[in-house]
CSV table of C-alpha atoms (C1' of nucleotides) and ligand atoms in Angstrom, one decimal:
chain,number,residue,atom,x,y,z
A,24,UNK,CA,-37.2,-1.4,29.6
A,25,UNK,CA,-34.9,-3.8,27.8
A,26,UNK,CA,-31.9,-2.2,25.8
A,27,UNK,CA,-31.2,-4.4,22.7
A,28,UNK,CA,-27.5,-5.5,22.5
A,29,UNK,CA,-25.7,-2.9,20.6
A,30,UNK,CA,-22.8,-4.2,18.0
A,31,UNK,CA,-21.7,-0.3,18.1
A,32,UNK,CA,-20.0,1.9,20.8
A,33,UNK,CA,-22.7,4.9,21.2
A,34,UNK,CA,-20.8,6.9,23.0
A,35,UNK,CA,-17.7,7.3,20.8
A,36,UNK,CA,-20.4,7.5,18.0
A,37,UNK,CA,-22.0,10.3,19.5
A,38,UNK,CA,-18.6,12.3,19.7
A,39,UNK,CA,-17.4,11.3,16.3
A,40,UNK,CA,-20.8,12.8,14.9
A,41,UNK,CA,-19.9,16.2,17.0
A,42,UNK,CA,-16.4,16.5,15.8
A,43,UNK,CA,-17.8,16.2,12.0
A,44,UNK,CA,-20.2,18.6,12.4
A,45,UNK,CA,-18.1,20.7,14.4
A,46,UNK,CA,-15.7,20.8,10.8
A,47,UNK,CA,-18.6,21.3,8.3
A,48,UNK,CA,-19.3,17.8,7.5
A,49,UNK,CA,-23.1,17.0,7.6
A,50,UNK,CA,-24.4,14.1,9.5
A,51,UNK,CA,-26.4,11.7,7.5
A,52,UNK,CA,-27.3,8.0,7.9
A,53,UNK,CA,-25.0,6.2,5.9
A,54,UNK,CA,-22.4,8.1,7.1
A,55,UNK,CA,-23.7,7.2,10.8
A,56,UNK,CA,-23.8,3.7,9.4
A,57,UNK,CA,-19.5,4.1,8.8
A,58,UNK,CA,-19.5,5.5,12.1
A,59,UNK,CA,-21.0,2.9,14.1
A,60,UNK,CA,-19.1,-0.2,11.7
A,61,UNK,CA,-15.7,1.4,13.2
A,62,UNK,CA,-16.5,2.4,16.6
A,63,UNK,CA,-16.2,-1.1,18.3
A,64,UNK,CA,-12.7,0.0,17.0
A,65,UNK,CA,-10.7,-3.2,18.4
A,66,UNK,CA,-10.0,-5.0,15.3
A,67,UNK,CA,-7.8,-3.3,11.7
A,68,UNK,CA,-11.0,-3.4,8.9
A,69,UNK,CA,-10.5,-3.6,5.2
A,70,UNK,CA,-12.5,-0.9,3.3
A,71,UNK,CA,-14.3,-3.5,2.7
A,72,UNK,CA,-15.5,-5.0,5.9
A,73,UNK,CA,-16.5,-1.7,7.0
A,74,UNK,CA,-18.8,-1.6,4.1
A,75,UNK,CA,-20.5,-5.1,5.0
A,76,UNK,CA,-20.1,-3.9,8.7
A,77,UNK,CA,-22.2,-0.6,8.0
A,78,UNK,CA,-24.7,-2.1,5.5
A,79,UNK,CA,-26.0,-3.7,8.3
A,80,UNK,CA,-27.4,0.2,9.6
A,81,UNK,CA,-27.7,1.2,5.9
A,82,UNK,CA,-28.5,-1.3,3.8
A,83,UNK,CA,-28.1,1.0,0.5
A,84,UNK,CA,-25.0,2.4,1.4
A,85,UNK,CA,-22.3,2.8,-1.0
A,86,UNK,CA,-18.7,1.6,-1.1
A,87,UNK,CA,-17.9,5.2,-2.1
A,88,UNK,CA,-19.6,6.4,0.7
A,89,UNK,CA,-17.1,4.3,2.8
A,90,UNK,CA,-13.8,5.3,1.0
A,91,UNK,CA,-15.3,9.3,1.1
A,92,UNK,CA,-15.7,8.8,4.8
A,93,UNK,CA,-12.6,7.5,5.7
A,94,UNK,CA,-11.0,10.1,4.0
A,95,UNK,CA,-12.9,12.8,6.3
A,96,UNK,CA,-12.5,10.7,9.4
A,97,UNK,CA,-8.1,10.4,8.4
A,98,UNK,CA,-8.0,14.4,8.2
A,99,UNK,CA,-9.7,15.0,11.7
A,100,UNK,CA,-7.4,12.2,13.1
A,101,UNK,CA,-10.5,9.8,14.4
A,102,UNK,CA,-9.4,7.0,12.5
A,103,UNK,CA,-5.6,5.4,11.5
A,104,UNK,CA,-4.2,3.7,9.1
A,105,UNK,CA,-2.8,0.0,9.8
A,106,UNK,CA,0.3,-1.5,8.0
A,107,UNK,CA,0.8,-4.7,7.2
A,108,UNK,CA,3.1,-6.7,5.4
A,109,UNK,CA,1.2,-7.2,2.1
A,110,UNK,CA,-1.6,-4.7,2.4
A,111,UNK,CA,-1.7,-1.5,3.9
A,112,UNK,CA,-5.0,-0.1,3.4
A,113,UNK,CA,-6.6,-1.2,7.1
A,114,UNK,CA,-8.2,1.4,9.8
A,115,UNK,CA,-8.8,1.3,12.7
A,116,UNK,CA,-10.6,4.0,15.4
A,117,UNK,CA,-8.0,6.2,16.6
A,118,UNK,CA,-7.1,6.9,20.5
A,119,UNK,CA,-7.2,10.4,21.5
A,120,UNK,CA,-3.4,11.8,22.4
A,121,UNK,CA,-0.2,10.1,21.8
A,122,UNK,CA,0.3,6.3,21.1
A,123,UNK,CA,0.6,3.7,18.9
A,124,UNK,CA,-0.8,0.4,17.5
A,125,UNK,CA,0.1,-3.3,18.7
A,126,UNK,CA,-1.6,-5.5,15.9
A,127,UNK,CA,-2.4,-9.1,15.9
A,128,UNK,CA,-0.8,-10.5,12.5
A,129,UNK,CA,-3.5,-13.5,12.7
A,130,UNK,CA,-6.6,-11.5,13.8
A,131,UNK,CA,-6.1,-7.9,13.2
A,132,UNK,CA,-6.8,-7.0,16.8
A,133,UNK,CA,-5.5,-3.9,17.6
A,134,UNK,CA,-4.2,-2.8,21.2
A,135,UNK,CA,-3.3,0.7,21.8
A,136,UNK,CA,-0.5,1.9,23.6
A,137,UNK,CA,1.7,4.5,24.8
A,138,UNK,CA,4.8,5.8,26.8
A,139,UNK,CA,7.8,5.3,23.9
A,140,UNK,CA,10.0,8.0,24.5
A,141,UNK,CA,12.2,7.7,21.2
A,142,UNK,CA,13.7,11.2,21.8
A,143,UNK,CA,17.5,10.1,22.5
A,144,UNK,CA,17.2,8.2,20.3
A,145,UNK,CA,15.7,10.8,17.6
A,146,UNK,CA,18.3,13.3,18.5
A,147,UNK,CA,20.7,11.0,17.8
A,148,UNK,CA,20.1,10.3,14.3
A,149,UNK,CA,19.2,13.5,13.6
A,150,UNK,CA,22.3,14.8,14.7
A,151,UNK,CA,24.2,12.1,12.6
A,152,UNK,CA,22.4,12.4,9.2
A,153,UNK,CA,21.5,16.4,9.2
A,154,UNK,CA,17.8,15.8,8.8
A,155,UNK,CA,15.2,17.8,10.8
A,156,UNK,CA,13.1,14.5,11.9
A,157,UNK,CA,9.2,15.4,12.2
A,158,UNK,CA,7.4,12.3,12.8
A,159,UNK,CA,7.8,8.3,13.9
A,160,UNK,CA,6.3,5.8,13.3
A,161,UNK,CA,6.2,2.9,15.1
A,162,UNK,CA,3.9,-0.2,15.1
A,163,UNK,CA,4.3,-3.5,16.6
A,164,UNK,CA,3.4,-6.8,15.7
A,165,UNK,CA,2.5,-10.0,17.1
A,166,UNK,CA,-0.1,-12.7,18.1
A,167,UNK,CA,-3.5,-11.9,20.7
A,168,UNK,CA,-4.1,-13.9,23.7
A,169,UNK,CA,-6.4,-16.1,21.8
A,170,UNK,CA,-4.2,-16.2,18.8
A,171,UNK,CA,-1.1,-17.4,19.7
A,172,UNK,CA,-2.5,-20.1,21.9
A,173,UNK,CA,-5.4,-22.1,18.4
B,11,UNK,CA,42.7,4.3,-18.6
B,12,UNK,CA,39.5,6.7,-17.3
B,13,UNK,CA,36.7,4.7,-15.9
B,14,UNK,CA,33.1,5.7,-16.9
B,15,UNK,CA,31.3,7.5,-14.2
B,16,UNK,CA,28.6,5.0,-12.7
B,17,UNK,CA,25.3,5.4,-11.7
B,18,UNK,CA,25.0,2.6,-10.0
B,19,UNK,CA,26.8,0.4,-7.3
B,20,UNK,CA,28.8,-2.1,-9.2
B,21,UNK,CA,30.0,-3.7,-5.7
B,22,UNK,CA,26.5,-4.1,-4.4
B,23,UNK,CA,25.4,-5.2,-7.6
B,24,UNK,CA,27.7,-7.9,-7.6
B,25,UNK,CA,27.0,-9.3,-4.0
B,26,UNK,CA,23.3,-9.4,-5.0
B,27,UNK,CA,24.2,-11.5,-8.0
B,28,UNK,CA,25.9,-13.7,-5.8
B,29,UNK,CA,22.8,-13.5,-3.2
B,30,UNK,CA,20.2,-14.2,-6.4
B,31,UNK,CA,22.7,-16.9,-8.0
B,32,UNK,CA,22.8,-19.0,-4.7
B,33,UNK,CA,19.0,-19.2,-4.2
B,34,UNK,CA,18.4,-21.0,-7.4
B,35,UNK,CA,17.5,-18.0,-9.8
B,36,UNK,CA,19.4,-16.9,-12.8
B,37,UNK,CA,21.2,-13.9,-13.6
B,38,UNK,CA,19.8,-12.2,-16.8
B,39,UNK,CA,20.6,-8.7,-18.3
B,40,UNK,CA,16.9,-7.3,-17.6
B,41,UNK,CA,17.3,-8.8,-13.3
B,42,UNK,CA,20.9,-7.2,-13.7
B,43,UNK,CA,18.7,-4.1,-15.0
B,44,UNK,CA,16.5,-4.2,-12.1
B,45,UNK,CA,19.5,-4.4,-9.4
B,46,UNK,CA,21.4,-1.5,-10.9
B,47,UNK,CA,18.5,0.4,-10.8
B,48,UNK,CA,18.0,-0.3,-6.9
B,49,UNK,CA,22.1,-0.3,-6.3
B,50,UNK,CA,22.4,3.3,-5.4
B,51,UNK,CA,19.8,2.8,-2.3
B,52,UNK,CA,19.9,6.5,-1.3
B,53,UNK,CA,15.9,6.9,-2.1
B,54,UNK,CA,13.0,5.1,-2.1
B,55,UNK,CA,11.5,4.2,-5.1
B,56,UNK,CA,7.9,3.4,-6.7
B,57,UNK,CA,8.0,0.4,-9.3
B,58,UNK,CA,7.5,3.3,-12.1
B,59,UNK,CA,10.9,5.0,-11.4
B,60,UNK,CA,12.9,1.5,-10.9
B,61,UNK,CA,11.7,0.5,-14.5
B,62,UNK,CA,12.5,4.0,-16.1
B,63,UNK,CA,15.9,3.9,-14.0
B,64,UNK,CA,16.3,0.2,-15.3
B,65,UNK,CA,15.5,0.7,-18.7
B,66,UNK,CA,18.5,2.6,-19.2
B,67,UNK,CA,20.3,-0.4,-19.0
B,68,UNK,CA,18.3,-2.5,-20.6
B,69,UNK,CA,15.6,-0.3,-23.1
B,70,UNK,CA,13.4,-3.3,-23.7
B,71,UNK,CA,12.4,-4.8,-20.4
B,72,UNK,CA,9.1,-5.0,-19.5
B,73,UNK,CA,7.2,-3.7,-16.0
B,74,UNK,CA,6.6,-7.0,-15.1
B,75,UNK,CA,10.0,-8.0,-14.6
B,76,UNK,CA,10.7,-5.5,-12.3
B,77,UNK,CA,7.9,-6.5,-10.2
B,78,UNK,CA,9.0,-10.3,-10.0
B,79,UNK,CA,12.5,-9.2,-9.5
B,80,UNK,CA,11.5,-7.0,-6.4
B,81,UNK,CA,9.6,-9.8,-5.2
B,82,UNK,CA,12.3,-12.3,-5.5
B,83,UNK,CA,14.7,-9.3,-3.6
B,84,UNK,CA,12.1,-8.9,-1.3
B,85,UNK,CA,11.4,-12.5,-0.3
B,86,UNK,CA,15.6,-12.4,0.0
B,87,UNK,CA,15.8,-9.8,2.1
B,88,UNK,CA,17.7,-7.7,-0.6
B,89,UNK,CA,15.1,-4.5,-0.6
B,90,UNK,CA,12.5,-3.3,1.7
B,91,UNK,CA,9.4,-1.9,1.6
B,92,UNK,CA,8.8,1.7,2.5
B,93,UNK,CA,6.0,2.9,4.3
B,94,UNK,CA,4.9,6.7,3.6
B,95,UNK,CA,1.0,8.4,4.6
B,96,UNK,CA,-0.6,7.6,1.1
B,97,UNK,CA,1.7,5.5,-1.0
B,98,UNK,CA,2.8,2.0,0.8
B,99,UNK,CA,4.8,0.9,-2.4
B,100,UNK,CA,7.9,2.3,-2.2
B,101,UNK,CA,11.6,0.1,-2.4
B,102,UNK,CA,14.7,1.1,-1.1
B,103,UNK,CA,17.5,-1.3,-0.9
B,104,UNK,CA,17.8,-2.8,2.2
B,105,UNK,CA,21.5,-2.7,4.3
B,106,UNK,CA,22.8,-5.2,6.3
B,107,UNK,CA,21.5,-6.3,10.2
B,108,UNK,CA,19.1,-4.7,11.9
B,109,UNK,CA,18.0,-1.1,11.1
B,110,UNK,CA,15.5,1.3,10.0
B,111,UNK,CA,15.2,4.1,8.1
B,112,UNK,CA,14.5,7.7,8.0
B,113,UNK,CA,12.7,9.2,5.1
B,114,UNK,CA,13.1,12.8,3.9
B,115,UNK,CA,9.2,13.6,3.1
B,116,UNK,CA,9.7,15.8,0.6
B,117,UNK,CA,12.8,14.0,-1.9
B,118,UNK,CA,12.4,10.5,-0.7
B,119,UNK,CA,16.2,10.2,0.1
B,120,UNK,CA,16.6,7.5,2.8
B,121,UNK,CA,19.1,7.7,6.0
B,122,UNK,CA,19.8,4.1,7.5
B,123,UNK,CA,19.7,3.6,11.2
B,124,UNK,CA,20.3,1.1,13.8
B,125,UNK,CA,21.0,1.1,17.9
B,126,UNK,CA,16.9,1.3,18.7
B,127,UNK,CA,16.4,-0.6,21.7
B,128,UNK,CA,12.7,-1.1,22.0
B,129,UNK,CA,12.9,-4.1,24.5
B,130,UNK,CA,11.6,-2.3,27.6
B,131,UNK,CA,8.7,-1.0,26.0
B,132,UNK,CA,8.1,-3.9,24.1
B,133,UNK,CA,8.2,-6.1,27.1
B,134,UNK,CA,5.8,-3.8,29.0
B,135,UNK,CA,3.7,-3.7,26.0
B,136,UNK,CA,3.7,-7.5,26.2
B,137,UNK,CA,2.9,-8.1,29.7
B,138,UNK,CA,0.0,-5.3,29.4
B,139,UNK,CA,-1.9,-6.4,26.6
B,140,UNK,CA,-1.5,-10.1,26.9
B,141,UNK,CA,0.1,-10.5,23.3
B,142,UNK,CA,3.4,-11.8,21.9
B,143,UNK,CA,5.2,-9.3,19.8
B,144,UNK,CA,7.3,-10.9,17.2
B,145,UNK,CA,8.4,-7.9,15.3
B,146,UNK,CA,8.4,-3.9,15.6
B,147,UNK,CA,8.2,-1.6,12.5
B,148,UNK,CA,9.8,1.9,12.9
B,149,UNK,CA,10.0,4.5,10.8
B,150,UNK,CA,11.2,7.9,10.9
B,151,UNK,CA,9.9,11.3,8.7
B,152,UNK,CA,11.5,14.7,8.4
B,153,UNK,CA,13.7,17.2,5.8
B,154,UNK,CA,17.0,15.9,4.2
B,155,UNK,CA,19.5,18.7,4.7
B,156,UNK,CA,19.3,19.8,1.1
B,157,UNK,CA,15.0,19.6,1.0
B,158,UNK,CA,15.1,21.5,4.9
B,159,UNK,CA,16.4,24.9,3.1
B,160,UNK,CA,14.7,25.3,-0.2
C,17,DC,C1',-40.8,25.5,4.7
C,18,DC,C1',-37.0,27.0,1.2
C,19,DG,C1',-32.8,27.2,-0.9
C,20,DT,C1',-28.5,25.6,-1.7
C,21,DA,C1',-24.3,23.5,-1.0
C,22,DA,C1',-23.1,19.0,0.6
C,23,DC,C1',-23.9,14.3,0.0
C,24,DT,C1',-25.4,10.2,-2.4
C,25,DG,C1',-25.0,5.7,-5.3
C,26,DA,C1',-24.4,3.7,-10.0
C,27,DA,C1',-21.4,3.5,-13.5
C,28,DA,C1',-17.3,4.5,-15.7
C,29,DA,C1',-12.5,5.7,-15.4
C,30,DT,C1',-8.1,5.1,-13.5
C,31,DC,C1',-4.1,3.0,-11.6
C,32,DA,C1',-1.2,-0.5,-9.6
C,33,DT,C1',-0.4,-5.2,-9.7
C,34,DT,C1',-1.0,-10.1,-11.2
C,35,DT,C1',-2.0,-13.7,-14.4
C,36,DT,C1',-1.7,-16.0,-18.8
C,37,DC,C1',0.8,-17.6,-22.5
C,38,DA,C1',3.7,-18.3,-26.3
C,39,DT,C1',8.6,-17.5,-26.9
C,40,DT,C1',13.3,-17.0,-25.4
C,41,DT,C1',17.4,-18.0,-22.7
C,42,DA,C1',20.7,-19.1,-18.6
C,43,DG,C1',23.1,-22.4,-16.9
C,44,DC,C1',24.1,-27.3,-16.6
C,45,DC,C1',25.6,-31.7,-18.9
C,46,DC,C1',27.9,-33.8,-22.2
D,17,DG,C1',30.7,-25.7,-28.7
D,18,DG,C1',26.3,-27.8,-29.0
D,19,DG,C1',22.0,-29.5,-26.8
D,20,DC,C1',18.5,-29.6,-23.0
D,21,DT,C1',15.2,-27.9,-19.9
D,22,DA,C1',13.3,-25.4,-16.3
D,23,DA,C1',13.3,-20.6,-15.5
D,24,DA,C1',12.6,-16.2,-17.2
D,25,DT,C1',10.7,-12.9,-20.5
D,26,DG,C1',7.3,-9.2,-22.4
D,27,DA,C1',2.8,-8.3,-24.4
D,28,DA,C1',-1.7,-8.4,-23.5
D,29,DA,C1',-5.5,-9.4,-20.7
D,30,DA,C1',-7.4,-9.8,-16.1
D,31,DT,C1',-7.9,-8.3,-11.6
D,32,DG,C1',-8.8,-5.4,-7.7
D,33,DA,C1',-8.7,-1.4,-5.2
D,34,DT,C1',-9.7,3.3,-5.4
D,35,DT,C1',-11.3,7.7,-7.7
D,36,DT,C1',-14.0,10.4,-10.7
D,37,DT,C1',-18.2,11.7,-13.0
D,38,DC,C1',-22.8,13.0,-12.9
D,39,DA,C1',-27.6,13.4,-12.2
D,40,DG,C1',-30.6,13.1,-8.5
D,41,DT,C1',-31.3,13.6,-3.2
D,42,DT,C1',-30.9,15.6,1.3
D,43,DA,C1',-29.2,18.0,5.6
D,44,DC,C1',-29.6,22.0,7.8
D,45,DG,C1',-29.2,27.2,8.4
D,46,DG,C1',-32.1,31.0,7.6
E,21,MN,MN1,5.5,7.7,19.8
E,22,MN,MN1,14.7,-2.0,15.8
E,23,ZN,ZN1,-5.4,-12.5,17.1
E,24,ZN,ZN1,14.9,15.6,0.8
DNA sequence: CCGTAACTGAAAATCATTTTCATTTAGCCC
DNA sequence: GGGCTAAATGAAAATGATTTTCAGTTACGG
């Protein structure tokens, strides 16, 4: 009757599986295990910490394993690369549609956002320096509610 | 009477010998290498190509150097970092005030920019997610003229 | 079930960056 | 134009993250 307090977000988990299988990738428990580490998806992880994170559901699990799913979640665009000052090998789960990352510099927490409109100002330099312009990039940085207060 | 065509910016080079000299650290032929190497500042660079650009100037200097000079630049504000999908460790020398840069994807070659005003989004950002954003990182990607053709 | 291509972890290889250390040198003071 | 000394140097070793290899295991369509 009692559901146990999950450290994972189910749903999201649930989709994620879908959208593997639905590209040829089988579903198997260690890679369920990566899944479920990033789902809760509010905080940038370190290869790393995803790896303690998911040895929690599969206690044999592989750092390769990790690194080899990351690499299959970055080409279906479920998870994002964070960059940071020093390091820039973080993830974090990625939104669906356009946006873009806020990230705590003390924490990691991650807030997602949207609504830049950087066209004008795209056009603009495109028109000044000749290049086609394809992609931005665009991350912001600063200090969580509970951060910036300890 | 004819003056040897450079490959490198003698003024810049000079202005960050002045910028180096008045923060305590020393001006030696294999730094001097390092900055030449970086004067030009139209691409972005890995560590690899600054020492093989370097070593033209100076055939004996070692990897190392270049990485403590770029740190040094770096911590002066002299060079900054450039951020690109799989490789995070690229240098280009950084220009005056506050800009950005656009990246040509396929060559490297960097176009400065500035006149981004973020401020609106930034301050609806801030009242929406409760954080304090000190700082905003934006890049652009696309096709120099000259890679947009071929 | 079966067959097979995909997936796995351990170990080794690779690659970028940092540290160590003995030697050299830039820049300051006579 | 010498010295002096802390800063800088390069070679080599150490580190740390990521990738490759490979022999065994497994998911899943038929
Ligand atoms: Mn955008
Ligand atoms: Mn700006
Ligand atoms: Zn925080
Ligand atoms: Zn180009």
């Amino acid at each position: 009757m009692q559901n146990p307090p999950s450290d994972y977000d189910a749903k999201r988990v649930a989709h994620w599986r879908e959208v593997l299988r639905a590209n040829g990738y089988r579903i198997t428990p260690t890679r369920e295990a990566v899944l479920r580490a990033l789902s809760a998806g509010n905080y940038a992880l370190e290869a790393t910490e995803i790896f303690e994170r998911a040895r929690r559901f599969a206690p044999h699990l592989g750092l390769v394993t990790v690194y080899r799913t990351l690499d299959a979640m970055l080409s279906l665009g479920l998870v994002e690369r964070v960059h940071c000052t020093g390091q820039c090998s973080l993830y974090v789960a990625a939104e669906e549609g356009h946006h873009h990352i806020l990230v705590c510099r003390k924490c990691r927490r991650v807030w997602h956002f949207s609504g830049d409109d950087l066209t004008n100002l795209m056009n603009d330099v495109a028109n000044e320096s000749g290049f086609v312009i394809e992609d931005h990039w665009l991350q912001l940085v600063g200090l969580c509610p509970e951060c910036r207060d300890s």
